Tab-separated table of C-alpha atoms and ligand atoms in Angstrom:
chain	number	residue	atom	x	y	z
A	1	MET	CA	-4.134	9.697	31.591
A	2	SER	CA	-4.584	9.274	27.472
A	3	PRO	CA	-1.516	7.329	26.097
A	4	ASP	CA	-1.138	10.214	23.988
A	5	ARG	CA	-0.769	12.851	26.314
A	6	PRO	CA	2.877	12.996	27.003
A	7	GLY	CA	3.671	13.306	23.381
A	8	ARG	CA	1.019	15.939	22.757
A	9	GLU	CA	2.454	17.865	26.048
A	10	LEU	CA	6.038	17.729	24.684
A	11	ALA	CA	4.524	18.791	21.143
A	12	GLU	CA	3.044	21.743	22.576
A	13	ARG	CA	6.188	22.621	24.436
A	14	LEU	CA	8.255	22.531	21.659
A	15	SER	CA	6.155	24.443	19.358
A	16	ARG	CA	7.158	27.339	21.944
A	17	VAL	CA	10.707	27.113	21.634
A	18	GLU	CA	11.637	25.679	18.104
A	19	SER	CA	11.639	27.358	14.847
A	20	ARG	CA	8.387	26.097	13.294
A	21	ASN	CA	10.000	24.853	10.227
A	22	VAL	CA	11.739	21.769	12.042
A	23	THR	CA	9.565	19.350	13.650
A	24	PHE	CA	6.266	18.814	12.411
A	25	LEU	CA	3.934	18.179	15.156
A	26	GLU	CA	0.617	17.572	14.009
A	27	PRO	CA	-0.421	14.738	15.131
A	28	ALA	CA	2.484	14.843	17.764
A	29	PRO	CA	5.022	12.236	16.884
A	30	PRO	CA	6.198	9.800	19.359
A	31	PHE	CA	9.038	11.359	21.359
A	32	TRP	CA	11.854	8.854	21.859
A	33	THR	CA	13.257	8.470	25.508
A	34	GLU	CA	15.252	5.204	25.375
A	35	ALA	CA	16.528	3.093	22.624
A	36	SER	CA	18.397	-0.082	22.305
A	37	GLY	CA	19.415	-2.482	19.615
A	38	ALA	CA	16.402	-1.985	16.992
A	39	ARG	CA	13.891	-1.165	19.678
A	40	VAL	CA	12.990	2.254	20.795
A	41	ARG	CA	10.767	3.641	23.405
A	42	ASP	CA	8.556	6.845	23.753
A	43	ALA	CA	7.729	9.280	26.130
A	44	ALA	CA	4.309	7.362	26.705
A	45	GLY	CA	6.103	4.131	27.296
A	46	ARG	CA	5.309	2.871	23.888
A	47	GLU	CA	7.679	0.197	22.227
A	48	TYR	CA	8.489	0.432	18.689
A	49	LEU	CA	10.778	-1.686	16.403
A	50	ASP	CA	12.738	0.779	14.576
A	51	PHE	CA	13.184	-0.026	10.858
A	52	THR	CA	14.614	3.089	9.877
A	53	GLY	CA	18.070	2.513	11.709
A	54	ALA	CA	16.994	6.397	12.790
A	55	PHE	CA	18.154	7.816	9.282
A	56	GLY	CA	20.175	4.823	8.838
A	57	VAL	CA	22.724	5.853	11.871
A	58	ALA	CA	22.041	2.924	13.870
A	59	PHE	CA	23.482	0.518	11.640
A	60	ALA	CA	25.082	-1.230	14.534
A	61	GLY	CA	21.935	-0.740	16.680
A	62	HIS	CA	20.917	2.015	19.310
A	63	ARG	CA	23.755	1.912	21.714
A	64	HIS	CA	25.961	-0.928	20.813
A	65	PRO	CA	27.758	-1.660	23.871
A	66	MET	CA	30.892	-1.399	22.257
A	67	VAL	CA	29.956	2.179	21.293
A	68	VAL	CA	28.650	3.039	24.727
A	69	GLU	CA	31.665	1.562	26.827
A	70	ARG	CA	33.956	3.728	24.432
A	71	ILE	CA	32.064	6.676	25.044
A	72	ARG	CA	32.028	6.400	29.040
A	73	ALA	CA	35.990	6.107	28.996
A	74	GLN	CA	36.507	8.725	26.670
A	75	ALA	CA	33.895	11.200	28.588
A	76	GLY	CA	35.593	10.348	31.890
A	77	ARG	CA	39.044	11.607	30.230
A	78	LEU	CA	38.475	14.560	27.822
A	79	VAL	CA	35.195	15.517	26.343
A	80	HIS	CA	36.940	18.329	24.163
A	81	GLY	CA	40.072	18.929	22.211
A	82	MET	CA	41.499	21.451	19.843
A	83	GLY	CA	41.013	19.445	16.376
A	84	ASP	CA	43.458	21.271	14.390
A	85	ILE	CA	45.836	22.695	16.826
A	86	HIS	CA	46.221	20.236	19.729
A	87	PRO	CA	44.300	17.181	18.586
A	88	PRO	CA	42.713	14.861	20.690
A	89	ALA	CA	44.943	11.607	20.944
A	90	VAL	CA	41.878	9.920	19.960
A	91	LYS	CA	41.369	11.374	16.547
A	92	VAL	CA	44.737	9.562	15.606
A	93	GLU	CA	43.567	6.359	16.899
A	94	PHE	CA	40.065	6.577	15.016
A	95	LEU	CA	41.635	7.734	11.590
A	96	GLU	CA	44.121	5.091	11.725
A	97	ALA	CA	41.285	2.586	12.117
A	98	LEU	CA	39.304	4.310	9.432
A	99	THR	CA	41.807	4.731	6.629
A	100	ALA	CA	42.826	1.229	7.170
A	101	LEU	CA	39.698	-0.190	5.805
A	102	MET	CA	39.748	2.033	2.922
A	103	PRO	CA	40.639	0.944	-0.471
A	104	TRP	CA	43.690	2.843	-1.256
A	105	PRO	CA	46.889	1.820	0.134
A	106	GLU	CA	47.565	5.640	1.466
A	107	ALA	CA	44.424	7.117	2.477
A	108	ARG	CA	44.008	10.677	3.797
A	109	ALA	CA	40.731	11.989	5.484
A	110	ILE	CA	38.986	15.110	6.769
A	111	LEU	CA	36.765	14.903	9.786
A	112	GLY	CA	33.445	16.573	9.974
A	113	LEU	CA	30.298	16.236	12.096
A	114	SER	CA	27.554	15.846	9.532
A	115	GLY	CA	27.109	14.254	6.278
A	116	SER	CA	26.905	17.764	4.930
A	117	ASP	CA	30.204	18.630	6.130
A	118	ALA	CA	31.775	15.484	4.385
A	119	VAL	CA	30.377	16.423	0.997
A	120	GLU	CA	31.603	20.116	1.315
A	121	ALA	CA	35.048	18.721	2.128
A	122	ALA	CA	34.675	16.395	-1.045
A	123	LEU	CA	33.657	19.248	-3.360
A	124	LYS	CA	36.487	21.455	-2.088
A	125	THR	CA	39.074	18.931	-2.441
A	126	ALA	CA	38.120	17.931	-6.097
A	127	GLN	CA	38.069	21.628	-7.276
A	128	LEU	CA	41.760	21.820	-5.641
A	129	ALA	CA	42.832	18.508	-6.872
A	130	THR	CA	41.093	19.441	-10.553
A	131	GLY	CA	41.363	22.986	-10.739
A	132	ARG	CA	37.743	22.661	-12.241
A	133	PRO	CA	35.016	24.249	-10.025
A	134	GLY	CA	32.188	22.528	-12.072
A	135	VAL	CA	30.022	19.563	-10.787
A	136	ILE	CA	27.921	16.942	-12.329
A	137	ALA	CA	25.022	15.532	-9.980
A	138	PHE	CA	22.120	13.418	-10.645
A	139	GLU	CA	18.553	13.886	-10.339
A	140	GLY	CA	16.699	12.974	-7.566
A	141	SER	CA	20.304	12.988	-5.433
A	142	TYR	CA	20.132	14.126	-1.634
A	143	HIS	CA	23.708	15.260	-0.446
A	144	GLY	CA	22.799	17.639	2.159
A	145	LEU	CA	21.646	21.196	2.916
A	146	THR	CA	24.567	23.363	3.484
A	147	LEU	CA	25.080	25.582	0.671
A	148	GLY	CA	27.706	23.941	-1.419
A	149	ALA	CA	26.301	20.646	-0.423
A	150	LEU	CA	22.858	21.864	-1.547
A	151	ALA	CA	23.848	23.069	-4.712
A	152	THR	CA	24.348	19.294	-5.518
A	153	THR	CA	21.494	18.306	-3.913
A	154	HIS	CA	18.241	17.682	-6.359
A	155	ARG	CA	15.387	18.169	-5.043
A	156	GLU	CA	13.339	21.765	-5.524
A	157	HIS	CA	11.944	21.627	-2.008
A	158	PHE	CA	15.020	22.131	-0.547
A	159	ARG	CA	16.487	24.218	-3.114
A	160	ALA	CA	13.963	26.913	-4.188
A	161	PRO	CA	14.109	29.187	-1.118
A	162	PHE	CA	17.566	29.641	-1.462
A	163	VAL	CA	18.321	29.146	-5.408
A	164	ARG	CA	19.958	32.486	-5.613
A	165	ARG	CA	22.692	31.585	-3.068
A	166	LEU	CA	23.564	28.072	-4.531
A	167	ALA	CA	26.553	27.795	-7.015
A	168	GLU	CA	25.094	27.879	-10.566
A	169	HIS	CA	28.277	25.432	-11.805
A	170	VAL	CA	26.505	22.578	-10.885
A	171	HIS	CA	24.551	20.325	-13.978
A	172	PHE	CA	22.153	18.006	-12.994
A	173	VAL	CA	21.956	14.620	-15.010
A	174	PRO	CA	19.066	11.677	-15.086
A	175	PHE	CA	19.942	8.840	-12.472
A	176	PRO	CA	19.462	5.569	-14.350
A	177	VAL	CA	17.864	2.542	-13.442
A	178	THR	CA	17.843	0.777	-16.684
A	179	PRO	CA	20.874	-0.054	-18.743
A	180	GLU	CA	19.437	2.004	-21.763
A	181	GLN	CA	19.066	5.003	-19.458
A	182	GLY	CA	22.520	4.122	-17.987
A	183	ASP	CA	24.229	4.611	-21.622
A	184	ALA	CA	22.354	7.650	-22.310
A	185	VAL	CA	23.677	9.246	-18.905
A	186	LEU	CA	27.164	8.356	-19.665
A	187	ASP	CA	26.776	10.093	-23.112
A	188	ARG	CA	25.776	13.096	-21.388
A	189	VAL	CA	28.288	12.626	-18.772
A	190	ASP	CA	30.778	12.572	-21.564
A	191	GLU	CA	29.501	15.859	-23.241
A	192	LEU	CA	29.434	18.063	-19.994
A	193	VAL	CA	32.862	16.758	-18.973
A	194	GLY	CA	34.392	17.619	-22.063
A	195	GLN	CA	33.147	21.085	-22.277
A	196	ALA	CA	35.689	23.843	-21.446
A	197	THR	CA	33.091	26.506	-20.825
A	198	PRO	CA	31.055	28.355	-18.929
A	199	VAL	CA	33.000	26.295	-16.014
A	200	PRO	CA	34.834	23.153	-16.576
A	201	VAL	CA	33.674	20.049	-14.781
A	202	GLY	CA	36.047	18.244	-12.073
A	203	ALA	CA	33.801	16.015	-10.435
A	204	VAL	CA	30.848	13.721	-10.431
A	205	ILE	CA	29.194	13.403	-7.611
A	206	VAL	CA	26.983	10.185	-7.022
A	207	GLU	CA	25.200	7.963	-4.732
A	208	PRO	CA	25.841	4.533	-5.491
A	209	ILE	CA	22.241	3.879	-4.675
A	210	GLN	CA	20.174	7.025	-4.326
A	211	GLY	CA	18.577	6.642	-0.679
A	212	ARG	CA	16.144	9.317	-0.138
A	213	ALA	CA	15.024	9.424	-3.550
A	214	GLY	CA	13.730	6.176	-3.080
A	215	VAL	CA	16.082	3.355	-2.568
A	216	ARG	CA	17.271	3.547	-6.603
A	217	VAL	CA	19.361	1.278	-7.398
A	218	PRO	CA	21.789	1.957	-10.894
A	219	PRO	CA	21.813	-0.525	-13.422
A	220	SER	CA	24.883	-3.223	-13.046
A	221	GLY	CA	28.170	-1.785	-14.189
A	222	PHE	CA	27.032	1.663	-14.755
A	223	LEU	CA	29.121	2.994	-11.862
A	224	ALA	CA	32.187	1.387	-12.934
A	225	GLU	CA	31.765	2.713	-16.390
A	226	LEU	CA	31.107	6.173	-14.995
A	227	ALA	CA	34.084	6.169	-13.126
A	228	VAL	CA	36.120	5.143	-16.415
A	229	ARG	CA	34.230	8.194	-18.427
A	230	VAL	CA	34.963	10.577	-15.466
A	231	ARG	CA	38.658	9.838	-15.572
A	232	GLU	CA	39.336	9.614	-18.977
A	233	ARG	CA	38.740	13.146	-18.879
A	234	GLY	CA	40.568	14.437	-16.032
A	235	ALA	CA	37.648	14.775	-13.673
A	236	LEU	CA	36.942	12.994	-10.107
A	237	LEU	CA	34.060	10.497	-9.017
A	238	ILE	CA	32.845	11.489	-5.558
A	239	ALA	CA	30.909	8.265	-3.814
A	240	ASP	CA	28.665	9.884	-1.319
A	241	GLU	CA	28.177	6.851	0.838
A	242	ILE	CA	26.952	8.546	3.705
A	243	PHE	CA	23.834	6.340	3.199
A	244	THR	CA	24.794	3.615	1.921
A	245	GLY	CA	28.618	3.175	3.290
A	246	MET	CA	29.854	1.734	6.259
A	247	GLY	CA	28.308	-2.025	5.366
A	248	ARG	CA	24.493	-0.973	4.717
A	249	THR	CA	24.473	-2.714	1.513
A	250	GLY	CA	26.346	-6.010	2.193
A	251	THR	CA	29.659	-4.560	1.464
A	252	LEU	CA	31.713	-2.131	3.324
A	253	LEU	CA	31.075	0.430	0.659
A	254	ALA	CA	28.077	0.093	-2.106
A	255	SER	CA	30.903	1.009	-4.664
A	256	ASP	CA	32.478	-2.469	-3.868
A	257	HIS	CA	29.487	-4.237	-5.477
A	258	ASP	CA	30.429	-2.641	-9.016
A	259	GLY	CA	34.294	-2.658	-8.132
A	260	VAL	CA	34.488	0.585	-8.313
A	261	VAL	CA	36.996	2.398	-6.424
A	262	PRO	CA	36.099	6.196	-6.025
A	263	ASP	CA	38.617	9.200	-6.166
A	264	LEU	CA	36.716	10.561	-2.843
A	265	VAL	CA	34.234	8.932	-0.486
A	266	CYS	CA	31.790	10.569	1.810
A	267	LEU	CA	30.756	8.868	4.916
A	268	GLY	CA	28.541	9.735	7.648
A	269	LYS	CA	25.586	8.348	9.525
A	270	ALA	CA	26.199	4.802	10.784
A	271	LEU	CA	30.144	5.971	11.304
A	272	GLY	CA	29.889	7.373	14.649
A	273	GLY	CA	27.673	4.370	16.107
A	274	GLY	CA	25.198	7.335	16.905
A	275	MET	CA	27.598	10.036	17.575
A	276	PRO	CA	27.636	12.638	14.795
A	277	LEU	CA	30.935	11.989	12.709
A	278	SER	CA	31.749	11.972	9.250
A	279	ALA	CA	34.748	11.858	7.145
A	280	CYS	CA	35.817	12.782	3.590
A	281	VAL	CA	38.428	10.166	2.541
A	282	GLY	CA	40.581	9.499	-0.365
A	283	PRO	CA	43.968	8.382	-1.508
A	284	ALA	CA	46.938	10.383	-1.032
A	285	GLN	CA	47.767	11.703	-4.425
A	286	VAL	CA	44.336	13.509	-4.257
A	287	MET	CA	43.879	14.578	-0.790
A	288	ASP	CA	47.257	15.929	-1.293
A	289	ALA	CA	45.725	18.673	-3.627
A	290	TRP	CA	45.205	20.508	0.292
A	291	PRO	CA	48.633	22.391	0.932
A	292	PRO	CA	50.088	21.484	4.246
A	293	SER	CA	48.628	23.375	7.095
A	294	SER	CA	50.609	26.420	7.833
A	295	GLY	CA	49.199	26.746	11.361
A	296	GLU	CA	45.711	28.265	10.168
A	297	ALA	CA	43.828	25.347	8.239
A	298	ILE	CA	41.776	26.399	5.459
A	299	HIS	CA	39.213	23.650	6.056
A	300	THR	CA	38.483	23.001	9.477
A	301	SER	CA	35.914	23.760	12.397
A	302	THR	CA	35.376	23.884	16.260
A	303	PHE	CA	34.616	20.544	16.813
A	304	LEU	CA	36.831	18.955	14.256
A	305	GLY	CA	37.783	15.274	15.411
A	306	HIS	CA	35.879	15.390	18.555
A	307	PRO	CA	37.002	13.237	20.849
A	308	VAL	CA	34.120	11.685	22.157
A	309	CYS	CA	32.853	11.214	18.424
A	310	CYS	CA	36.051	9.567	17.550
A	311	ALA	CA	35.875	7.437	20.665
A	312	ALA	CA	32.313	6.200	19.506
A	313	GLY	CA	33.486	5.843	15.661
A	314	LEU	CA	36.323	3.283	16.984
A	315	GLY	CA	33.692	1.520	18.989
A	316	PHE	CA	31.223	1.403	15.727
A	317	LEU	CA	34.270	-0.115	13.900
A	318	LYS	CA	35.002	-2.806	16.476
A	319	ALA	CA	31.427	-3.683	16.764
A	320	LEU	CA	31.391	-3.599	12.405
A	321	GLN	CA	34.294	-6.376	12.837
A	322	CYS	CA	33.228	-8.401	16.124
A	323	ASP	CA	29.501	-8.754	15.387
A	324	ASP	CA	30.449	-9.102	11.484
A	325	LEU	CA	27.611	-6.715	10.828
A	326	ILE	CA	28.465	-6.285	6.805
A	327	ALA	CA	28.164	-9.837	6.110
A	328	ARG	CA	24.832	-9.793	8.480
A	329	ALA	CA	23.448	-6.907	6.415
A	330	ALA	CA	23.794	-8.833	3.402
A	331	ARG	CA	22.335	-12.009	4.904
A	332	LEU	CA	19.160	-10.277	6.855
A	333	GLY	CA	18.684	-8.019	3.753
A	334	SER	CA	18.184	-10.882	1.136
A	335	LEU	CA	15.814	-12.373	3.439
A	336	ALA	CA	13.887	-9.556	4.050
A	337	LEU	CA	13.876	-8.993	-0.010
A	338	ASP	CA	12.773	-12.614	-0.703
A	339	HIS	CA	10.194	-12.472	2.056
A	340	LEU	CA	8.892	-9.096	0.722
A	341	SER	CA	8.882	-9.947	-2.775
A	342	LYS	CA	7.020	-12.979	-2.136
A	343	ALA	CA	4.403	-11.851	0.353
A	344	LEU	CA	3.693	-8.645	-1.900
A	345	ALA	CA	3.679	-10.699	-5.519
A	346	GLY	CA	0.550	-9.605	-7.280
A	347	ARG	CA	-0.342	-6.811	-4.758
A	348	GLU	CA	-1.688	-4.088	-7.290
A	349	GLN	CA	-0.303	-1.393	-5.279
A	350	VAL	CA	2.869	-2.469	-5.185
A	351	VAL	CA	4.794	-1.316	-7.974
A	352	GLN	CA	8.856	-2.652	-7.235
A	353	THR	CA	10.433	-4.056	-3.984
A	354	ARG	CA	14.300	-3.244	-4.237
A	355	GLY	CA	17.373	-2.735	-2.668
A	356	ARG	CA	20.611	-4.178	-1.496
A	357	GLY	CA	21.725	-5.330	1.909
A	358	LEU	CA	19.816	-3.794	4.712
A	359	MET	CA	18.865	-0.720	2.209
A	360	LEU	CA	15.412	-1.698	0.900
A	361	GLY	CA	12.390	0.187	-0.700
A	362	VAL	CA	8.899	-0.992	-1.391
A	363	GLU	CA	7.261	1.663	-4.177
A	364	SER	CA	3.720	1.772	-4.005
A	365	SER	CA	1.292	3.662	-6.328
A	366	GLY	CA	-1.233	6.209	-5.331
A	367	HIS	CA	-0.793	7.326	-1.693
A	368	GLY	CA	-0.108	3.575	-0.195
A	369	ALA	CA	3.382	4.436	1.172
A	370	ALA	CA	1.996	7.142	3.473
A	371	ARG	CA	-0.748	5.307	4.772
A	372	THR	CA	1.591	2.165	5.258
A	373	VAL	CA	3.928	3.938	7.299
A	374	ARG	CA	1.009	5.506	9.416
A	375	HIS	CA	-0.338	2.357	9.982
A	376	ALA	CA	2.744	0.541	10.770
A	377	LEU	CA	3.607	3.299	13.545
A	378	GLU	CA	0.135	2.769	15.031
A	379	HIS	CA	1.258	-0.930	15.142
A	380	GLY	CA	4.633	-0.274	16.679
A	381	LEU	CA	7.203	-0.408	13.495
A	382	ILE	CA	8.931	2.806	12.453
A	383	LEU	CA	9.358	3.507	9.088
A	384	LEU	CA	9.949	6.001	6.657
A	385	PRO	CA	8.645	7.401	3.421
A	386	ALA	CA	11.072	8.297	0.711
A	387	GLY	CA	11.098	9.160	-3.066
A	388	GLY	CA	10.094	12.562	-4.596
A	389	HIS	CA	6.298	11.764	-4.055
A	390	GLY	CA	6.910	10.208	-0.622
A	391	GLN	CA	6.048	6.851	-2.697
A	392	VAL	CA	8.658	4.469	-1.556
A	393	VAL	CA	8.448	2.900	2.081
A	394	GLU	CA	12.091	2.944	2.964
A	395	LEU	CA	13.482	0.003	5.144
A	396	THR	CA	17.181	0.409	6.705
A	397	PRO	CA	16.939	-1.229	10.050
A	398	PRO	CA	19.992	-1.738	12.293
A	399	ALA	CA	22.155	-5.018	11.211
A	400	THR	CA	22.168	-6.093	14.789
A	401	LEU	CA	18.297	-6.977	14.072
A	402	THR	CA	17.369	-10.497	15.280
A	403	GLU	CA	15.794	-12.789	12.783
A	404	ASP	CA	12.653	-12.825	15.152
A	405	GLU	CA	12.355	-8.920	15.032
A	406	LEU	CA	13.197	-9.033	11.368
A	407	GLU	CA	9.911	-11.518	10.971
A	408	ALA	CA	7.795	-9.137	13.279
A	409	GLY	CA	8.894	-5.726	11.664
A	410	LEU	CA	7.922	-7.430	8.033
A	411	ALA	CA	4.717	-9.065	9.238
A	412	ILE	CA	3.671	-5.629	10.349
A	413	LEU	CA	4.616	-3.917	7.163
A	414	VAL	CA	3.072	-6.508	5.248
A	415	THR	CA	-0.293	-6.064	7.102
A	416	ALA	CA	0.136	-2.266	6.887
A	417	ILE	CA	0.647	-2.663	2.838
A	418	GLU	CA	-2.604	-4.817	2.785
A	419	ALA	CA	-4.361	-2.179	4.909
A	420	SER	CA	-3.285	1.052	2.999
A	421	GLY	CA	-3.995	-1.139	-0.420
A	422	ASN	CA	-7.855	-1.836	0.946
A	423	ALA	CA	-7.683	2.253	1.771
A	424	GLU	CA	-6.695	2.801	-1.670
A	425	GLN	CA	-9.613	1.330	-3.261
A	426	ARG	CA	-12.220	3.552	-1.441
A	427	PRO	CA	-14.428	5.329	-3.156
A	428	ALA	CA	-13.040	8.561	-4.516
A	429	ASN	CA	-15.199	10.670	-2.404
A	430	GLN	CA	-13.663	9.411	0.669
A	431	ALA	CA	-11.005	11.246	2.714
A	432	VAL	CA	-7.500	10.900	1.280
A	433	ASP	CA	-4.469	10.281	3.600
A	434	LYS	CA	-1.778	12.856	3.975
A	435	PRO	CA	1.727	11.639	3.959
A	436	PRO	CA	3.098	12.423	7.092
A	437	ARG	CA	5.081	15.530	7.124
A	438	HIS	CA	8.680	14.308	7.833
A	439	SER	CA	8.528	12.098	4.943
A	440	SER	CA	11.766	12.993	2.835
A	441	GLY	CA	9.163	13.679	-0.326
A	442	ASP	CA	8.729	16.817	-1.860
A	443	ALA	CA	6.551	19.661	0.139
A	444	SER	CA	4.612	20.966	-2.428
A	445	GLU	CA	3.847	17.283	-3.679
A	446	LEU	CA	2.847	16.351	-0.159
A	447	ASP	CA	0.639	19.538	0.412
A	448	ARG	CA	-1.574	18.539	-2.808
A	449	PHE	CA	-2.511	15.776	-0.776
A	450	ALA	CA	-3.336	17.561	2.301
A	451	ASP	CA	-6.578	16.751	3.876
A	452	PRO	CA	-6.349	17.500	7.813
A	453	SER	CA	-9.449	15.652	8.309
A	454	THR	CA	-7.850	12.334	7.934
A	455	LEU	CA	-5.054	13.001	10.628
B	501	PLP	C1	23.449	10.479	0.458
B	501	PLP	C2	23.372	11.725	1.536
B	501	PLP	N1	24.218	12.555	1.470
B	501	PLP	C3	24.483	13.463	2.515
B	501	PLP	C4	23.485	13.260	3.281
B	501	PLP	C5	23.415	14.426	4.496
B	501	PLP	O1	23.821	14.379	5.816
B	501	PLP	P1	23.390	15.229	7.349
B	501	PLP	O2	22.151	15.371	7.222
B	501	PLP	O3	24.171	14.503	8.187
B	501	PLP	O4	24.015	16.730	6.676
B	501	PLP	C6	22.372	12.559	3.447
B	501	PLP	C7	21.376	12.642	4.549
B	501	PLP	O5	20.354	12.131	4.564
B	501	PLP	C8	22.660	11.507	2.240
B	501	PLP	O6	21.510	10.621	2.750
């Protein structure tokens, strides 16, 4: 039997039952059947190293024993509760553990299941707290795809089909990567937050490092100054730490690198140790903009505070502490950055290697990143492209990665970059590779590269 056959069969079956927009099936992707730590196995029995942490979720690795143990125990007792009416007891335990880690003396949270849920909660909270519905977001931002969050997500690919349903009170400003750009953006923010019309601005939402835009790091001090400017004018700073938070960048929150304490923080991805769990967290004085529940909460959902997810979240928080994952992310990340900077020095197709902790990106010229991702996959390393044109190879591996695994993965990556650089130098009349469709790149851009003959 061909090694690809199980994947092709699953792809064929999926195409008959799932909306065609969802999973890109040509060629058939690896269908995951098992994962542990940084290793994944697919339906054909092939093994991979996962340097994506599955969208950054598996920061504590796939199936961390402390997470699995808590899930099992909870599943043996209570699988579903009534989150805001008869709450599962474990919700209290999880919220106590989470809020104790946050930078405010008295933190309050609203739980959700997805990152978008947390962003929706933060945007609503900011409006209640300031009375001002306007929002400033950044070009390149990704805050989720539900309608409220989508209004603050910048990429056209996601917005265009629904643009008439998106709130019009969101202003986009450039995301700076140099100090000069930072100064210009701060002036623009000042101007927009100061305007009373047409819709006054109550919040600025920012990813401390833009993830899906291609691991874009703002200049040092920018976030701190942004916080000052925003607060001077009575607005709130929302840090979307869904990707960067819970240790990924080598500090609990990426805002910590700049000494910034945001007014609201959105968490997700890693928080549930692999289970769907997110939170909008803030100091009591901001979160208390919500009225006390009268028995009919004005912001809740059926699965809020899901007991198995909360139990998994407790397992994740325990793993974070017991395995010293934050310090591990800082150490492994700087080893990786150092290694890549040396190994890739002088390579023409590499524009920049950057990032913090275990959130790294290698930006390539031309179509190099897409080729690199595909080449790496063929050699057992899972990567994702990021950036507006899918031009960045994004690395967000689990922090439980061993040094041997790190070394092995980086060796595959460097070889893949070299191979894609050689392919880049082929004569222009030879086929151009098509970036994988699950890239977070803009599809309209990706379609320009499409040449099915190369797949
Ligand atoms: C910074 C950021 N915010 C929000 C989201 C949306 O999270 P979700 O896909 O869980 O709704 C993402 C997802 O990638 C993200 O990276």
